């Protein structure tokens, strides 16, 4: 786990499972449009939360690329799950803007709900095919753009599954902070 300070907030990069972040108030789901369980991130979140999450999500679906909605976390150790539908790379266009919108909307929802800490997975970089380095740049730049305007959210964690992705996010975050 590595930690950076930015405008009074903490931004971390960690290798791990998004469904195992007990110290974070909200975790973000890389969801599908119908907000049902599936593979990857959403499978891990729904398995840990239990069937009541899918039940609650029924009334929040369908999601459009870039959109974010909030639910309770059920059996997860967090208070909330914020569900984002990332773009399918080069199918949902403009993919860059839609991916940025996920991070922007998730952070705004967190702020609106008085959430202080939020953990993001690498949205769209699995089944949806977004190249990890390009996705990392969008994730880091958007968080750095939005965070200074938020009063409540002051702790953001990027949770990466692989060591390669962790390295990419750490390097991208450092470069993005330097260029701010
Ligand atoms: N914790 C953290 N990161 C993970 C985890 C985990 N438990 N599992 C996978 N990753 P994906 P997407 C990484 O496919 O691309 C789903 O099946 C993974 O290595 O979960 O937005 C839904 O039903 C990758 O880097 O999300 C949707 O249809 C990243 O998280 C679709 O796939 C995202 O992988 C969403 O695709």
CSV table of C-alpha atoms and ligand atoms in Angstrom, one decimal:
chain,number,residue,atom,x,y,z
A,1,UNK,CA,0.0,0.0,0.0
A,2,UNK,CA,1.3,3.4,-0.9
A,3,UNK,CA,0.0,6.8,0.3
A,4,UNK,CA,0.1,10.3,-1.1
A,5,UNK,CA,-1.3,13.6,0.3
A,6,UNK,CA,-3.1,15.9,-2.0
A,7,UNK,CA,-5.0,19.1,-0.9
A,8,UNK,CA,-5.5,17.7,2.6
A,9,UNK,CA,-6.8,14.4,1.3
A,10,UNK,CA,-5.2,11.0,1.3
A,11,UNK,CA,-4.9,9.0,-2.0
A,12,UNK,CA,-3.7,5.4,-1.7
A,13,UNK,CA,-2.9,2.6,-4.2
A,14,UNK,CA,-3.3,-0.9,-2.8
A,15,UNK,CA,-3.1,-4.4,-4.2
A,16,UNK,CA,-6.1,-6.5,-3.0
A,17,UNK,CA,-9.8,-7.4,-3.2
A,18,UNK,CA,-12.3,-4.6,-3.5
A,19,UNK,CA,-14.7,-6.7,-1.4
A,20,UNK,CA,-12.1,-6.7,1.5
A,21,UNK,CA,-11.6,-3.1,2.4
A,22,UNK,CA,-13.2,-2.9,5.9
A,23,UNK,CA,-11.8,0.5,6.7
A,24,UNK,CA,-13.5,2.3,3.8
A,25,UNK,CA,-17.0,3.7,4.1
A,26,UNK,CA,-17.9,3.1,0.5
A,27,UNK,CA,-16.6,0.7,-2.2
A,28,UNK,CA,-17.2,1.1,-5.9
A,29,UNK,CA,-18.6,-1.7,-8.0
A,30,UNK,CA,-17.6,-2.2,-11.7
A,31,UNK,CA,-21.2,-3.1,-12.4
A,32,UNK,CA,-23.1,-4.4,-15.4
A,33,UNK,CA,-26.2,-2.4,-16.7
A,34,UNK,CA,-28.7,-4.6,-14.9
A,35,UNK,CA,-26.8,-4.4,-11.6
A,36,UNK,CA,-26.7,-8.2,-11.3
A,37,UNK,CA,-23.9,-10.4,-10.1
A,38,UNK,CA,-21.4,-11.5,-12.6
A,39,UNK,CA,-17.6,-12.1,-12.8
A,40,UNK,CA,-14.7,-10.0,-11.6
A,41,UNK,CA,-15.4,-7.1,-9.3
A,42,UNK,CA,-19.2,-7.4,-9.3
A,43,UNK,CA,-19.0,-11.1,-8.6
A,44,UNK,CA,-16.7,-10.5,-5.6
A,45,UNK,CA,-19.0,-7.7,-4.3
A,46,UNK,CA,-22.3,-9.6,-4.7
A,47,UNK,CA,-20.8,-12.8,-3.1
A,48,UNK,CA,-19.6,-10.9,-0.1
A,49,UNK,CA,-22.8,-8.7,0.3
A,50,UNK,CA,-25.3,-11.6,-0.1
A,51,UNK,CA,-28.5,-11.9,-2.2
A,52,UNK,CA,-30.1,-8.8,-0.6
A,53,UNK,CA,-27.8,-6.6,-2.6
A,54,UNK,CA,-29.1,-7.9,-5.9
A,55,UNK,CA,-32.6,-7.5,-4.6
A,56,UNK,CA,-32.0,-3.8,-3.6
A,57,UNK,CA,-30.3,-3.2,-6.9
A,58,UNK,CA,-33.3,-4.3,-9.0
A,59,UNK,CA,-35.0,-1.0,-8.4
A,60,UNK,CA,-31.8,1.0,-9.3
A,61,UNK,CA,-31.3,-0.7,-12.7
A,62,UNK,CA,-30.7,-0.1,-15.6
A,63,UNK,CA,-27.5,1.9,-15.6
A,64,UNK,CA,-26.1,3.8,-18.5
A,65,UNK,CA,-22.4,4.0,-19.2
A,66,UNK,CA,-20.9,6.7,-16.9
A,67,UNK,CA,-23.7,6.6,-14.5
A,68,UNK,CA,-23.4,5.8,-10.7
A,69,UNK,CA,-26.0,4.8,-8.1
A,70,UNK,CA,-25.7,4.1,-4.4
A,71,UNK,CA,-27.0,1.2,-2.3
A,72,UNK,CA,-26.4,-0.2,1.2
A,73,UNK,CA,-23.6,-2.7,1.6
A,74,UNK,CA,-25.5,-5.5,3.3
A,75,UNK,CA,-23.0,-8.2,4.6
A,76,UNK,CA,-20.0,-6.3,3.3
A,77,UNK,CA,-17.9,-4.5,6.0
A,78,UNK,CA,-18.6,-1.1,4.4
A,79,UNK,CA,-21.6,1.2,4.7
A,80,UNK,CA,-22.3,1.8,1.0
A,81,UNK,CA,-21.7,0.4,-2.4
A,82,UNK,CA,-21.5,2.9,-5.3
A,83,UNK,CA,-22.3,1.1,-8.5
A,84,UNK,CA,-20.7,2.4,-11.7
A,85,UNK,CA,-21.2,1.2,-15.3
A,86,UNK,CA,-17.9,1.7,-17.1
A,87,UNK,CA,-17.8,2.0,-20.9
A,88,UNK,CA,-17.0,-1.0,-23.0
A,89,UNK,CA,-13.7,0.1,-24.6
A,90,UNK,CA,-14.2,1.6,-28.1
A,91,UNK,CA,-17.8,0.4,-28.1
A,92,UNK,CA,-19.4,2.9,-25.7
A,93,UNK,CA,-18.0,6.2,-27.1
A,94,UNK,CA,-16.5,8.6,-26.1
A,95,UNK,CA,-14.9,5.9,-23.9
A,96,UNK,CA,-12.5,8.4,-22.2
A,97,UNK,CA,-15.3,10.8,-21.2
A,98,UNK,CA,-17.6,8.0,-20.0
A,99,UNK,CA,-14.9,6.5,-17.9
A,100,UNK,CA,-14.1,9.9,-16.3
A,101,UNK,CA,-17.8,10.4,-15.7
A,102,UNK,CA,-17.9,7.2,-13.6
A,103,UNK,CA,-15.2,8.5,-11.2
A,104,UNK,CA,-16.8,12.0,-11.2
A,105,UNK,CA,-20.3,10.7,-10.5
A,106,UNK,CA,-19.1,8.2,-7.9
A,107,UNK,CA,-17.2,10.9,-6.0
A,108,UNK,CA,-20.2,13.3,-6.2
A,109,UNK,CA,-22.6,10.6,-4.9
A,110,UNK,CA,-20.1,10.0,-2.0
A,111,UNK,CA,-20.0,13.7,-1.2
A,112,UNK,CA,-23.9,13.9,-1.4
A,113,UNK,CA,-24.1,11.0,1.1
A,114,UNK,CA,-21.6,12.4,3.6
A,115,UNK,CA,-19.1,9.7,2.8
A,116,UNK,CA,-15.5,10.3,3.9
A,117,UNK,CA,-13.6,7.3,2.4
A,118,UNK,CA,-14.1,5.5,-0.9
A,119,UNK,CA,-12.3,2.7,-2.6
A,120,UNK,CA,-12.3,2.3,-6.4
A,121,UNK,CA,-11.4,-0.8,-8.5
A,122,UNK,CA,-10.0,-0.3,-12.0
A,123,UNK,CA,-13.4,0.2,-13.7
A,124,UNK,CA,-13.6,-1.1,-17.3
A,125,UNK,CA,-10.1,-2.7,-17.4
A,126,UNK,CA,-11.3,-6.3,-17.2
A,127,UNK,CA,-14.2,-7.7,-19.3
A,128,UNK,CA,-14.8,-4.3,-20.8
A,129,UNK,CA,-11.3,-4.2,-22.3
A,130,UNK,CA,-10.0,-0.7,-21.3
A,131,UNK,CA,-6.1,-0.6,-21.5
A,132,UNK,CA,-4.9,-0.3,-17.9
A,133,UNK,CA,-2.5,2.5,-18.4
A,134,UNK,CA,-5.0,4.7,-20.3
A,135,UNK,CA,-7.7,3.9,-17.6
A,136,UNK,CA,-5.2,4.7,-14.8
A,137,UNK,CA,-4.5,8.2,-16.3
A,138,UNK,CA,-8.3,9.0,-16.5
A,139,UNK,CA,-8.9,7.6,-13.0
A,140,UNK,CA,-6.1,9.6,-11.4
A,141,UNK,CA,-6.7,12.9,-13.3
A,142,UNK,CA,-10.4,12.8,-12.5
A,143,UNK,CA,-9.9,12.1,-8.8
A,144,UNK,CA,-7.3,14.9,-8.6
A,145,UNK,CA,-9.6,17.3,-10.5
A,146,UNK,CA,-12.7,16.6,-8.3
A,147,UNK,CA,-11.2,16.0,-4.8
A,148,UNK,CA,-10.2,19.7,-4.1
A,149,UNK,CA,-13.9,20.6,-4.6
A,150,UNK,CA,-15.3,18.1,-2.1
A,151,UNK,CA,-15.8,18.9,1.6
A,152,UNK,CA,-16.5,15.4,3.0
A,153,UNK,CA,-14.6,12.9,0.9
A,154,UNK,CA,-11.0,13.0,2.0
A,155,UNK,CA,-9.7,9.5,1.6
A,156,UNK,CA,-9.6,7.7,-1.8
A,157,UNK,CA,-8.1,4.3,-2.4
A,158,UNK,CA,-7.4,2.6,-5.7
A,159,UNK,CA,-7.6,-1.2,-5.2
A,160,UNK,CA,-5.8,-3.1,-7.9
A,161,UNK,CA,-6.0,-6.8,-8.3
A,162,UNK,CA,-2.6,-7.4,-9.9
A,163,UNK,CA,0.9,-6.2,-9.0
A,164,UNK,CA,1.3,-4.9,-12.5
A,165,UNK,CA,-1.8,-2.7,-12.2
A,166,UNK,CA,-0.6,-1.5,-8.8
A,167,UNK,CA,2.7,-0.3,-10.3
A,168,UNK,CA,0.8,1.4,-13.2
A,169,UNK,CA,-1.5,3.3,-10.8
A,170,UNK,CA,1.4,4.3,-8.4
A,171,UNK,CA,3.4,5.7,-11.3
A,172,UNK,CA,0.4,7.4,-13.0
A,173,UNK,CA,-0.7,8.9,-9.7
A,174,UNK,CA,2.8,10.4,-9.1
A,175,UNK,CA,3.0,11.8,-12.6
A,176,UNK,CA,-0.6,13.2,-12.3
A,177,UNK,CA,0.2,14.9,-9.0
A,178,UNK,CA,3.4,16.4,-10.4
A,179,UNK,CA,1.6,17.8,-13.4
A,180,UNK,CA,-1.2,19.4,-11.4
B,1,LIG,N1,-11.0,-6.7,-6.5
B,1,LIG,C1,-10.4,-5.7,-7.1
B,1,LIG,N2,-10.2,-5.8,-8.5
B,1,LIG,C2,-10.7,-6.8,-9.1
B,1,LIG,C3,-11.4,-7.9,-8.5
B,1,LIG,C4,-11.6,-7.8,-7.1
B,1,LIG,N3,-12.2,-8.7,-6.4
B,1,LIG,N4,-11.8,-8.8,-9.5
B,1,LIG,C5,-11.3,-8.3,-10.6
B,1,LIG,N5,-10.6,-7.2,-10.5
B,1,LIG,P1,-14.1,-6.3,-14.2
B,1,LIG,P2,-15.2,-4.3,-16.0
B,1,LIG,C6,-10.0,-6.3,-11.5
B,1,LIG,O1,-14.1,-7.3,-15.4
B,1,LIG,O2,-14.0,-4.3,-17.0
B,1,LIG,C7,-18.4,-8.1,-15.1
B,1,LIG,O3,-18.5,-9.4,-15.2
B,1,LIG,C8,-9.8,-6.9,-12.8
B,1,LIG,O4,-8.6,-7.6,-12.9
B,1,LIG,O5,-14.6,-6.8,-12.9
B,1,LIG,O6,-15.7,-2.9,-15.7
B,1,LIG,C9,-19.8,-7.3,-15.0
B,1,LIG,O7,-20.9,-8.2,-15.0
B,1,LIG,C10,-9.8,-5.6,-13.7
B,1,LIG,O8,-8.5,-5.0,-13.7
B,1,LIG,O9,-14.9,-5.0,-14.6
B,1,LIG,C11,-19.8,-6.5,-16.2
B,1,LIG,O10,-20.5,-7.0,-17.3
B,1,LIG,C12,-10.8,-4.7,-13.0
B,1,LIG,O11,-10.9,-5.2,-11.7
B,1,LIG,C13,-18.3,-6.4,-16.7
B,1,LIG,O12,-17.7,-7.5,-16.1
B,1,LIG,C14,-12.2,-4.6,-13.6
B,1,LIG,O13,-12.6,-5.9,-14.1
B,1,LIG,C15,-17.6,-5.2,-16.1
B,1,LIG,O14,-16.3,-5.1,-16.7
